[in-house]
CSV table of C-alpha atoms in Angstrom, one decimal:
chain,number,residue,atom,x,y,z
A,30,MET,CA,4.5,3.1,-8.0
A,31,LEU,CA,1.2,3.1,-9.9
A,32,GLY,CA,-0.9,2.2,-6.9
A,33,PRO,CA,0.0,5.2,-4.7
A,34,PHE,CA,-0.2,7.5,-7.8
A,35,ALA,CA,-3.8,6.3,-8.2
A,36,VAL,CA,-4.6,7.0,-4.6
A,37,ASP,CA,-2.7,10.3,-3.9
A,38,THR,CA,-2.6,12.3,-7.1
A,39,TYR,CA,-6.3,13.3,-7.2
A,40,ILE,CA,-6.6,14.1,-3.4
A,41,PRO,CA,-6.0,17.9,-3.8
A,42,ALA,CA,-8.8,18.1,-6.4
A,43,PHE,CA,-11.5,16.5,-4.2
A,44,PRO,CA,-13.5,19.8,-3.7
A,45,SER,CA,-13.5,20.6,-7.5
A,46,ILE,CA,-14.4,17.0,-8.5
A,47,ALA,CA,-17.3,17.0,-5.9
A,48,ALA,CA,-18.6,20.3,-7.3
A,49,ASP,CA,-18.4,19.3,-10.9
A,50,LEU,CA,-20.0,15.9,-10.4
A,51,GLY,CA,-22.5,17.0,-7.8
A,52,ALA,CA,-21.1,14.7,-5.2
A,53,SER,CA,-21.0,14.9,-1.4
A,54,THR,CA,-17.8,14.6,0.7
A,55,LEU,CA,-18.9,11.1,1.8
A,56,GLN,CA,-19.4,10.1,-1.9
A,57,MET,CA,-15.9,11.3,-2.7
A,58,GLN,CA,-14.5,9.3,0.1
A,59,GLN,CA,-16.2,6.3,-1.3
A,60,THR,CA,-14.1,6.7,-4.4
A,61,PHE,CA,-11.3,5.6,-2.1
A,62,SER,CA,-13.3,2.7,-0.7
A,63,ALA,CA,-14.4,1.4,-4.2
A,64,TYR,CA,-10.9,1.5,-5.4
A,65,LEU,CA,-9.4,-0.1,-2.4
A,66,PHE,CA,-12.0,-2.9,-2.2
A,67,ALA,CA,-11.5,-3.8,-5.8
A,68,PHE,CA,-7.7,-3.6,-5.2
A,69,ALA,CA,-7.9,-6.0,-2.3
A,70,PHE,CA,-10.3,-8.4,-4.0
A,71,MET,CA,-8.2,-8.7,-7.1
A,72,PHE,CA,-5.1,-9.4,-5.0
A,73,LEU,CA,-6.6,-12.9,-4.6
A,74,PHE,CA,-6.0,-13.6,-8.3
A,75,HIS,CA,-2.9,-11.6,-9.5
A,76,GLY,CA,-0.4,-14.0,-7.9
A,77,ALA,CA,-2.3,-17.2,-8.8
A,78,LEU,CA,-2.6,-16.1,-12.5
A,79,SER,CA,1.2,-15.3,-12.6
A,80,ASP,CA,1.9,-18.7,-11.1
A,81,SER,CA,0.1,-20.3,-14.0
A,82,PHE,CA,0.7,-18.0,-17.0
A,83,GLY,CA,4.0,-16.3,-16.0
A,84,ARG,CA,4.8,-13.0,-14.4
A,85,LYS,CA,5.1,-10.7,-17.4
A,86,PRO,CA,1.7,-11.3,-19.1
A,87,VAL,CA,-0.1,-10.5,-15.8
A,88,ILE,CA,1.7,-7.3,-15.4
A,89,MET,CA,1.1,-6.2,-19.0
A,90,GLY,CA,-2.6,-7.1,-18.8
A,91,GLY,CA,-3.0,-5.1,-15.6
A,92,LEU,CA,-1.4,-2.1,-17.1
A,93,ILE,CA,-3.6,-2.2,-20.2
A,94,ILE,CA,-6.8,-2.3,-18.1
A,95,PHE,CA,-5.5,0.5,-15.8
A,96,LEU,CA,-4.8,2.7,-18.9
A,97,ILE,CA,-8.4,2.2,-20.1
A,98,ALA,CA,-9.8,2.9,-16.6
A,99,SER,CA,-7.7,6.1,-16.2
A,100,ILE,CA,-9.1,7.5,-19.5
A,101,GLY,CA,-12.6,6.6,-18.2
A,102,CYS,CA,-12.0,8.5,-15.0
A,103,ALA,CA,-10.9,11.6,-17.0
A,104,MET,CA,-14.1,11.5,-19.1
A,105,SER,CA,-16.5,10.9,-16.2
A,106,THR,CA,-19.5,13.2,-15.9
A,107,THR,CA,-21.2,11.7,-12.9
A,108,ILE,CA,-20.1,10.3,-9.6
A,109,GLY,CA,-21.4,6.9,-10.6
A,110,GLN,CA,-19.2,6.8,-13.6
A,111,LEU,CA,-16.2,7.9,-11.6
A,112,LEU,CA,-16.9,5.2,-9.0
A,113,PHE,CA,-17.1,2.5,-11.8
A,114,TRP,CA,-13.8,3.5,-13.4
A,115,ARG,CA,-12.1,3.9,-10.0
A,116,MET,CA,-13.2,0.3,-9.2
A,117,LEU,CA,-11.7,-0.9,-12.5
A,118,GLN,CA,-8.5,0.9,-11.7
A,119,GLY,CA,-8.4,-1.0,-8.4
A,120,LEU,CA,-9.0,-4.3,-10.1
A,121,SER,CA,-5.9,-3.9,-12.3
A,122,VAL,CA,-3.4,-1.8,-10.4
A,123,GLY,CA,-2.3,-4.4,-7.9
A,124,ALA,CA,-0.7,-6.7,-10.5
A,125,GLY,CA,2.7,-4.9,-10.4
A,126,MET,CA,2.8,-5.0,-6.6
A,127,VAL,CA,1.9,-8.7,-6.2
A,128,VAL,CA,3.8,-10.1,-9.1
A,129,GLY,CA,6.8,-7.8,-8.4
A,130,ARG,CA,7.2,-9.3,-5.0
A,131,ALA,CA,7.0,-12.8,-6.5
A,132,MET,CA,9.6,-11.9,-9.1
A,133,VAL,CA,12.0,-10.7,-6.4
A,134,ARG,CA,11.7,-14.0,-4.6
A,135,ASP,CA,12.1,-15.9,-8.0
A,136,LEU,CA,15.5,-14.3,-8.6
A,137,TYR,CA,17.2,-13.8,-5.2
A,138,SER,CA,18.2,-15.7,-2.0
A,139,ASP,CA,17.0,-14.7,1.4
A,140,ILE,CA,19.5,-11.9,2.2
A,141,ASP,CA,19.5,-10.5,-1.3
A,142,SER,CA,15.7,-10.7,-1.4
A,143,GLN,CA,15.5,-8.5,1.7
A,144,ARG,CA,17.9,-6.0,0.2
A,145,ILE,CA,16.0,-5.9,-3.1
A,146,MET,CA,12.6,-5.7,-1.4
A,147,ALA,CA,13.9,-2.8,0.6
A,148,MET,CA,15.2,-1.1,-2.5
A,149,THR,CA,11.8,-1.7,-4.1
A,150,THR,CA,10.1,-0.1,-1.1
A,151,LEU,CA,12.5,2.8,-1.4
A,152,TRP,CA,11.5,3.5,-5.0
A,153,PHE,CA,7.9,2.8,-4.2
A,154,GLY,CA,8.1,5.6,-1.6
A,155,ILE,CA,8.9,8.2,-4.2
A,156,ALA,CA,5.4,8.0,-5.8
A,157,PRO,CA,3.2,9.1,-2.8
A,158,ALA,CA,5.7,11.8,-2.0
A,159,ILE,CA,5.4,13.5,-5.4
A,160,ALA,CA,1.9,12.4,-6.4
A,161,PRO,CA,-0.1,15.0,-4.4
A,162,ILE,CA,2.3,17.7,-5.5
A,163,ILE,CA,1.9,16.8,-9.2
A,164,GLY,CA,-1.9,16.5,-8.6
A,165,GLY,CA,-2.1,19.8,-6.9
A,166,TYR,CA,-0.4,21.7,-9.8
A,167,LEU,CA,-2.2,19.8,-12.5
A,168,TYR,CA,-5.5,20.6,-10.8
A,169,SER,CA,-4.6,24.3,-10.3
A,170,GLY,CA,-3.4,24.8,-13.9
A,171,LEU,CA,-5.5,22.4,-16.0
A,172,GLY,CA,-8.4,21.1,-14.0
A,173,TRP,CA,-9.0,17.8,-12.2
A,174,GLN,CA,-9.4,15.8,-15.5
A,175,ALA,CA,-5.7,16.5,-16.2
A,176,ILE,CA,-4.8,14.3,-13.2
A,177,PHE,CA,-6.3,11.2,-14.8
A,178,TRP,CA,-4.9,12.0,-18.2
A,179,PHE,CA,-1.5,12.2,-16.4
A,180,LEU,CA,-2.2,8.7,-14.9
A,181,ALA,CA,-3.0,7.4,-18.4
A,182,LEU,CA,0.2,8.8,-19.9
A,183,PHE,CA,2.3,7.4,-17.0
A,184,THR,CA,0.7,4.0,-17.5
A,185,LEU,CA,1.4,4.1,-21.3
A,186,CYS,CA,5.1,4.8,-20.5
A,187,LEU,CA,5.1,1.8,-18.0
A,188,LEU,CA,3.6,-0.4,-20.7
A,189,VAL,CA,6.4,0.4,-23.2
A,190,MET,CA,9.0,-0.1,-20.5
A,191,SER,CA,7.6,-3.3,-19.3
A,192,TYR,CA,7.3,-4.7,-22.8
A,193,THR,CA,10.9,-3.8,-23.7
A,194,VAL,CA,12.7,-4.3,-20.4
A,195,PHE,CA,11.0,-7.0,-18.4
A,196,HIS,CA,12.0,-10.6,-18.8
A,197,GLU,CA,10.1,-13.6,-17.6
A,198,THR,CA,11.3,-14.9,-14.2
A,199,LEU,CA,9.1,-18.0,-13.8
A,200,PRO,CA,10.2,-20.9,-16.1
A,201,ILE,CA,7.4,-22.9,-17.8
A,202,GLU,CA,8.4,-26.0,-15.9
A,203,LYS,CA,7.8,-24.3,-12.5
A,204,ARG,CA,4.3,-23.1,-13.4
A,205,HIS,CA,1.1,-24.5,-12.0
A,206,ALA,CA,-1.7,-25.6,-14.3
A,207,PHE,CA,-4.7,-23.2,-14.2
A,208,LYS,CA,-7.3,-25.7,-13.2
A,209,PRO,CA,-10.1,-25.0,-10.7
A,210,GLY,CA,-9.4,-28.1,-8.5
A,211,PRO,CA,-5.7,-27.6,-7.9
A,212,LEU,CA,-6.2,-23.8,-7.7
A,213,LEU,CA,-8.8,-24.1,-5.0
A,214,GLU,CA,-6.7,-26.5,-3.1
A,215,GLY,CA,-3.8,-24.1,-3.3
A,216,TYR,CA,-6.0,-21.3,-2.0
A,217,ARG,CA,-7.1,-23.6,0.8
A,218,GLN,CA,-3.6,-24.5,1.9
A,219,VAL,CA,-2.3,-21.0,1.8
A,220,GLY,CA,-5.4,-19.3,3.2
A,221,ALA,CA,-5.7,-21.8,6.1
A,222,SER,CA,-2.2,-20.8,7.3
A,223,ALA,CA,-2.6,-19.0,10.6
A,224,PRO,CA,1.0,-17.6,10.4
A,225,MET,CA,0.3,-16.2,7.0
A,226,ILE,CA,-2.9,-14.5,8.1
A,227,LEU,CA,-1.3,-13.1,11.3
A,228,LEU,CA,1.8,-11.7,9.4
A,229,SER,CA,-0.5,-10.2,6.7
A,230,LEU,CA,-2.7,-8.5,9.3
A,231,ALA,CA,0.4,-7.2,11.1
A,232,ALA,CA,1.7,-5.6,7.9
A,233,GLY,CA,-1.8,-4.2,7.1
A,234,PHE,CA,-2.4,-2.6,10.5
A,235,ASN,CA,1.2,-1.3,10.7
A,236,PHE,CA,0.9,0.4,7.4
A,237,ASN,CA,-2.6,1.9,8.1
A,238,GLY,CA,-1.3,3.7,11.2
A,239,PHE,CA,0.4,5.9,8.5
A,240,PHE,CA,-2.1,5.4,5.7
A,241,LEU,CA,-4.9,6.8,7.9
A,242,TYR,CA,-3.4,10.2,7.5
A,243,ILE,CA,-3.1,9.9,3.7
A,244,LEU,CA,-6.8,8.8,3.4
A,245,SER,CA,-7.9,11.6,5.8
A,246,SER,CA,-5.8,14.3,4.2
A,247,PRO,CA,-8.7,15.9,2.2
A,248,VAL,CA,-10.3,16.8,5.5
A,249,TYR,CA,-7.4,16.8,8.0
A,250,LEU,CA,-5.0,19.1,6.1
A,251,PRO,CA,-7.4,21.9,5.2
A,252,GLN,CA,-9.5,21.8,8.4
A,253,GLN,CA,-6.9,20.9,11.1
A,254,LEU,CA,-3.7,22.4,9.6
A,255,GLY,CA,-5.1,25.1,7.2
A,256,LEU,CA,-3.2,23.8,4.1
A,257,GLY,CA,-4.3,24.5,0.5
A,258,PRO,CA,-4.3,22.1,-2.6
A,259,THR,CA,-0.6,22.8,-3.4
A,260,GLU,CA,0.6,22.4,0.2
A,261,TYR,CA,0.0,18.7,0.7
A,262,ALA,CA,3.7,18.1,0.6
A,263,TRP,CA,3.8,19.1,4.3
A,264,LEU,CA,2.3,15.7,5.0
A,265,PHE,CA,3.4,13.6,2.1
A,266,ALA,CA,7.1,14.6,2.0
A,267,PRO,CA,8.0,13.8,5.6
A,268,GLY,CA,5.8,10.7,5.6
A,269,ILE,CA,7.2,9.2,2.4
A,270,GLY,CA,10.7,10.3,3.4
A,271,GLY,CA,10.1,8.2,6.5
A,272,ILE,CA,9.1,5.2,4.3
A,273,MET,CA,12.2,5.6,2.2
A,274,THR,CA,14.4,5.9,5.2
A,275,GLY,CA,13.0,2.8,6.8
A,276,ALA,CA,13.4,0.9,3.6
A,277,PHE,CA,17.0,2.1,3.2
A,278,ILE,CA,17.8,0.9,6.8
A,279,SER,CA,16.1,-2.4,6.1
A,280,GLY,CA,18.4,-3.0,3.1
A,281,ARG,CA,21.5,-2.0,5.0
A,282,VAL,CA,20.9,-4.4,7.9
A,283,ALA,CA,20.0,-7.3,5.7
A,284,GLY,CA,22.2,-10.2,6.6
A,285,ARG,CA,23.3,-8.6,9.9
A,286,TRP,CA,20.0,-8.5,11.6
A,287,SER,CA,17.5,-11.4,11.5
A,288,LEU,CA,14.1,-10.8,9.9
A,289,GLU,CA,12.6,-11.0,13.4
A,290,LYS,CA,15.0,-8.4,14.9
A,291,THR,CA,14.3,-6.0,12.0
A,292,VAL,CA,10.5,-6.2,12.7
A,293,ARG,CA,11.1,-5.7,16.5
A,294,VAL,CA,13.1,-2.5,15.9
A,295,GLY,CA,10.4,-1.3,13.5
A,296,TYR,CA,7.8,-1.7,16.3
A,297,MET,CA,9.9,0.2,18.8
A,298,ILE,CA,10.1,3.1,16.4
A,299,MET,CA,6.3,3.0,15.7
A,300,LEU,CA,5.5,2.9,19.4
A,301,THR,CA,7.7,5.9,20.1
A,302,ALA,CA,6.0,7.8,17.3
A,303,VAL,CA,2.4,7.2,18.3
A,304,VAL,CA,3.1,7.9,22.0
A,305,SER,CA,4.9,11.2,21.0
A,306,ASN,CA,2.0,12.2,18.8
A,307,LEU,CA,-0.5,11.7,21.6
A,308,VAL,CA,1.6,13.6,24.1
A,309,TYR,CA,2.1,16.5,21.7
A,310,LEU,CA,-1.7,16.8,21.0
A,311,SER,CA,-2.6,16.5,24.7
A,312,PHE,CA,-0.9,19.9,25.3
A,313,PHE,CA,-0.9,21.8,22.0
A,314,ARG,CA,-3.1,22.5,19.0
A,315,PRO,CA,-1.9,20.7,15.8
A,316,ALA,CA,0.4,22.9,13.8
A,317,ILE,CA,3.1,22.6,11.1
A,318,PRO,CA,5.7,21.0,11.4
A,319,TRP,CA,5.2,19.4,14.9
A,320,ALA,CA,1.9,17.6,14.0
A,321,ILE,CA,3.7,15.9,11.1
A,322,ILE,CA,7.0,14.9,12.6
A,323,PRO,CA,5.7,11.9,14.5
A,324,ILE,CA,3.9,10.6,11.4
A,325,GLY,CA,7.3,10.7,9.5
A,326,PHE,CA,9.0,8.7,12.3
A,327,TYR,CA,6.1,6.2,12.3
A,328,ALA,CA,6.6,5.7,8.6
A,329,ILE,CA,10.2,4.8,9.2
A,330,GLY,CA,9.3,2.0,11.6
A,331,SER,CA,6.5,0.6,9.3
A,332,ALA,CA,8.8,0.6,6.3
A,333,LEU,CA,11.6,-1.0,8.3
A,334,ALA,CA,9.4,-3.9,9.3
A,335,PHE,CA,7.5,-4.4,6.0
A,336,PRO,CA,10.2,-6.1,3.7
A,337,SER,CA,10.9,-8.6,6.4
A,338,ILE,CA,7.3,-9.5,7.0
A,339,SER,CA,6.7,-9.8,3.2
A,340,LEU,CA,9.6,-12.3,2.9
A,341,MET,CA,8.4,-14.3,5.9
A,342,VAL,CA,5.0,-14.7,4.2
A,343,MET,CA,6.6,-16.0,0.9
A,344,ASN,CA,9.0,-18.2,2.7
A,345,LEU,CA,6.0,-20.1,4.2
A,346,PHE,CA,5.1,-21.3,0.7
A,347,PRO,CA,8.2,-21.5,-1.6
A,348,ALA,CA,6.3,-23.4,-4.3
A,349,ARG,CA,3.4,-20.9,-4.4
A,350,ARG,CA,5.0,-17.5,-3.8
A,351,GLY,CA,2.6,-15.7,-6.2
A,352,MET,CA,-0.4,-17.1,-4.4
A,353,ALA,CA,1.0,-16.3,-1.0
A,354,ALA,CA,1.7,-12.8,-2.1
A,355,SER,CA,-1.9,-12.6,-3.5
A,356,LEU,CA,-3.6,-13.8,-0.3
A,357,SER,CA,-1.3,-11.7,1.9
A,358,GLY,CA,-2.1,-8.7,-0.2
A,359,PHE,CA,-5.9,-9.4,0.0
A,360,VAL,CA,-5.7,-9.6,3.8
A,361,THR,CA,-3.8,-6.3,4.1
A,362,GLY,CA,-6.0,-4.7,1.4
A,363,MET,CA,-9.1,-5.5,3.5
A,364,VAL,CA,-7.5,-3.6,6.4
A,365,ASN,CA,-7.1,-0.7,3.9
A,366,VAL,CA,-10.8,-0.9,3.1
A,367,LEU,CA,-11.8,-0.9,6.7
A,368,VAL,CA,-9.7,2.2,7.4
A,369,ALA,CA,-10.8,4.0,4.3
A,370,GLY,CA,-14.5,3.3,4.6
A,371,ILE,CA,-15.1,3.5,8.3
A,372,ILE,CA,-12.2,4.7,10.5
A,373,SER,CA,-11.0,7.6,8.4
A,374,PRO,CA,-14.4,9.2,7.9
A,375,ALA,CA,-15.1,8.8,11.7
A,376,VAL,CA,-11.9,10.4,12.9
A,377,SER,CA,-10.6,12.8,10.2
A,378,HIS,CA,-12.3,15.8,11.8
A,379,SER,CA,-10.1,15.6,14.9
A,380,ALA,CA,-6.3,15.4,15.2
A,381,MET,CA,-6.6,13.8,18.6
A,382,TRP,CA,-9.0,11.1,17.4
A,383,MET,CA,-6.7,10.4,14.5
A,384,ALA,CA,-3.7,10.0,16.8
A,385,VAL,CA,-5.8,7.6,19.0
A,386,ALA,CA,-6.9,5.6,15.9
A,387,ALA,CA,-3.3,5.4,14.6
A,388,MET,CA,-2.1,4.0,18.0
A,389,ALA,CA,-4.9,1.5,18.0
A,390,LEU,CA,-4.0,0.3,14.5
A,391,MET,CA,-0.3,0.0,15.5
A,392,PHE,CA,-1.1,-2.0,18.6
A,393,THR,CA,-3.5,-4.3,16.7
A,394,GLY,CA,-0.6,-5.0,14.2
A,395,TRP,CA,1.7,-5.6,17.1
A,396,SER,CA,-0.7,-8.1,18.7
A,397,CYS,CA,-0.8,-10.0,15.4
A,398,TRP,CA,3.0,-10.1,15.3
A,399,PHE,CA,3.0,-11.5,18.9
A,400,GLY,CA,0.4,-14.1,17.8
A,401,TYR,CA,2.7,-15.1,14.9
A,402,ARG,CA,5.7,-15.4,17.1
A,403,ARG,CA,3.8,-17.5,19.6
A,404,LEU,CA,2.8,-19.9,16.9
A,405,VAL,CA,6.3,-20.2,15.6
A,406,THR,CA,8.1,-20.5,18.9
A,407,GLY,CA,5.3,-22.9,20.0
A,408,GLY,CA,6.6,-25.3,17.4
A,409,ARG,CA,3.5,-25.4,15.2
A,410,SER,CA,4.0,-26.0,11.5
A,411,ALA,CA,4.1,-23.0,9.2
A,412,HIS,CA,1.6,-24.8,7.0
């Protein structure tokens, strides 16, 4: 949950932060890009480190660094300082996401893993639903710095809980020595897997059909929908409600539907949502709630497909699940960077262009899924 908190909580305060730090709108959007690039880059290492040193130490280390970075953000007086601390947040925050997935697969069989992964996505969905609401009220009442002090306090609570509640799920005898040679060979084996790359791209493009609206919300919500800093729930609540609904369905159908069928149904829902959005905007000006409803349904489809795709990635490399989760997260994270740094700034001024971009992202993910299925049904090795 810490990742979406770090992205969404400070969105309502963008104008105030820009004014206090003398930053332009583009520079403020780059605080997204810096965070997401660091987030994606460090995804390469969280899993591999946990494969060598254990799951719990990597999570604890990530939380400590994120705590320091959040305090740094709160005390920033220039946009350069804020960018630096945001980048440090990005380097550390992904540990829980990557290592958490590996821990699920350490503990549970295929069907139970899908159920637990869906439950994890369900809880994960709470954060971006409440983050902008919390951020909006903190900003309105106490100023934008209070948002980052809140993140620091939340991280401190997570540190205490992780230290007292977590137990190690990777026995010492199953760990890999942290040596450059074997490590690079592992990266080569996992990174050269075309099925892994295609699945990861599919997950990334699927998610970004929804994430585009989150990234664009500082421009889209006030300019296109006329919403204020405390009204961001109009987008976030239906969107994250969709994520939680999709994750709930995924857990319910685990064991009854194959992983492939779950993904196919997810794409059918996403397709219906993007087409409906384009049809609506072709005839009407964007308005609450009609401009938001298709986004919520899209989130259902994306969240329904995601747990199954994640499990498929880790099933490709049962001996290196942490590394597989890392490399998969890096690939999907780079899609986030592309959308945050280029696509969102280019289309956030127009509801129609955002709908077109969301459809393009979904179809790109769907194409990657078809590419994966063609490799699998063509009899090629998953490795």
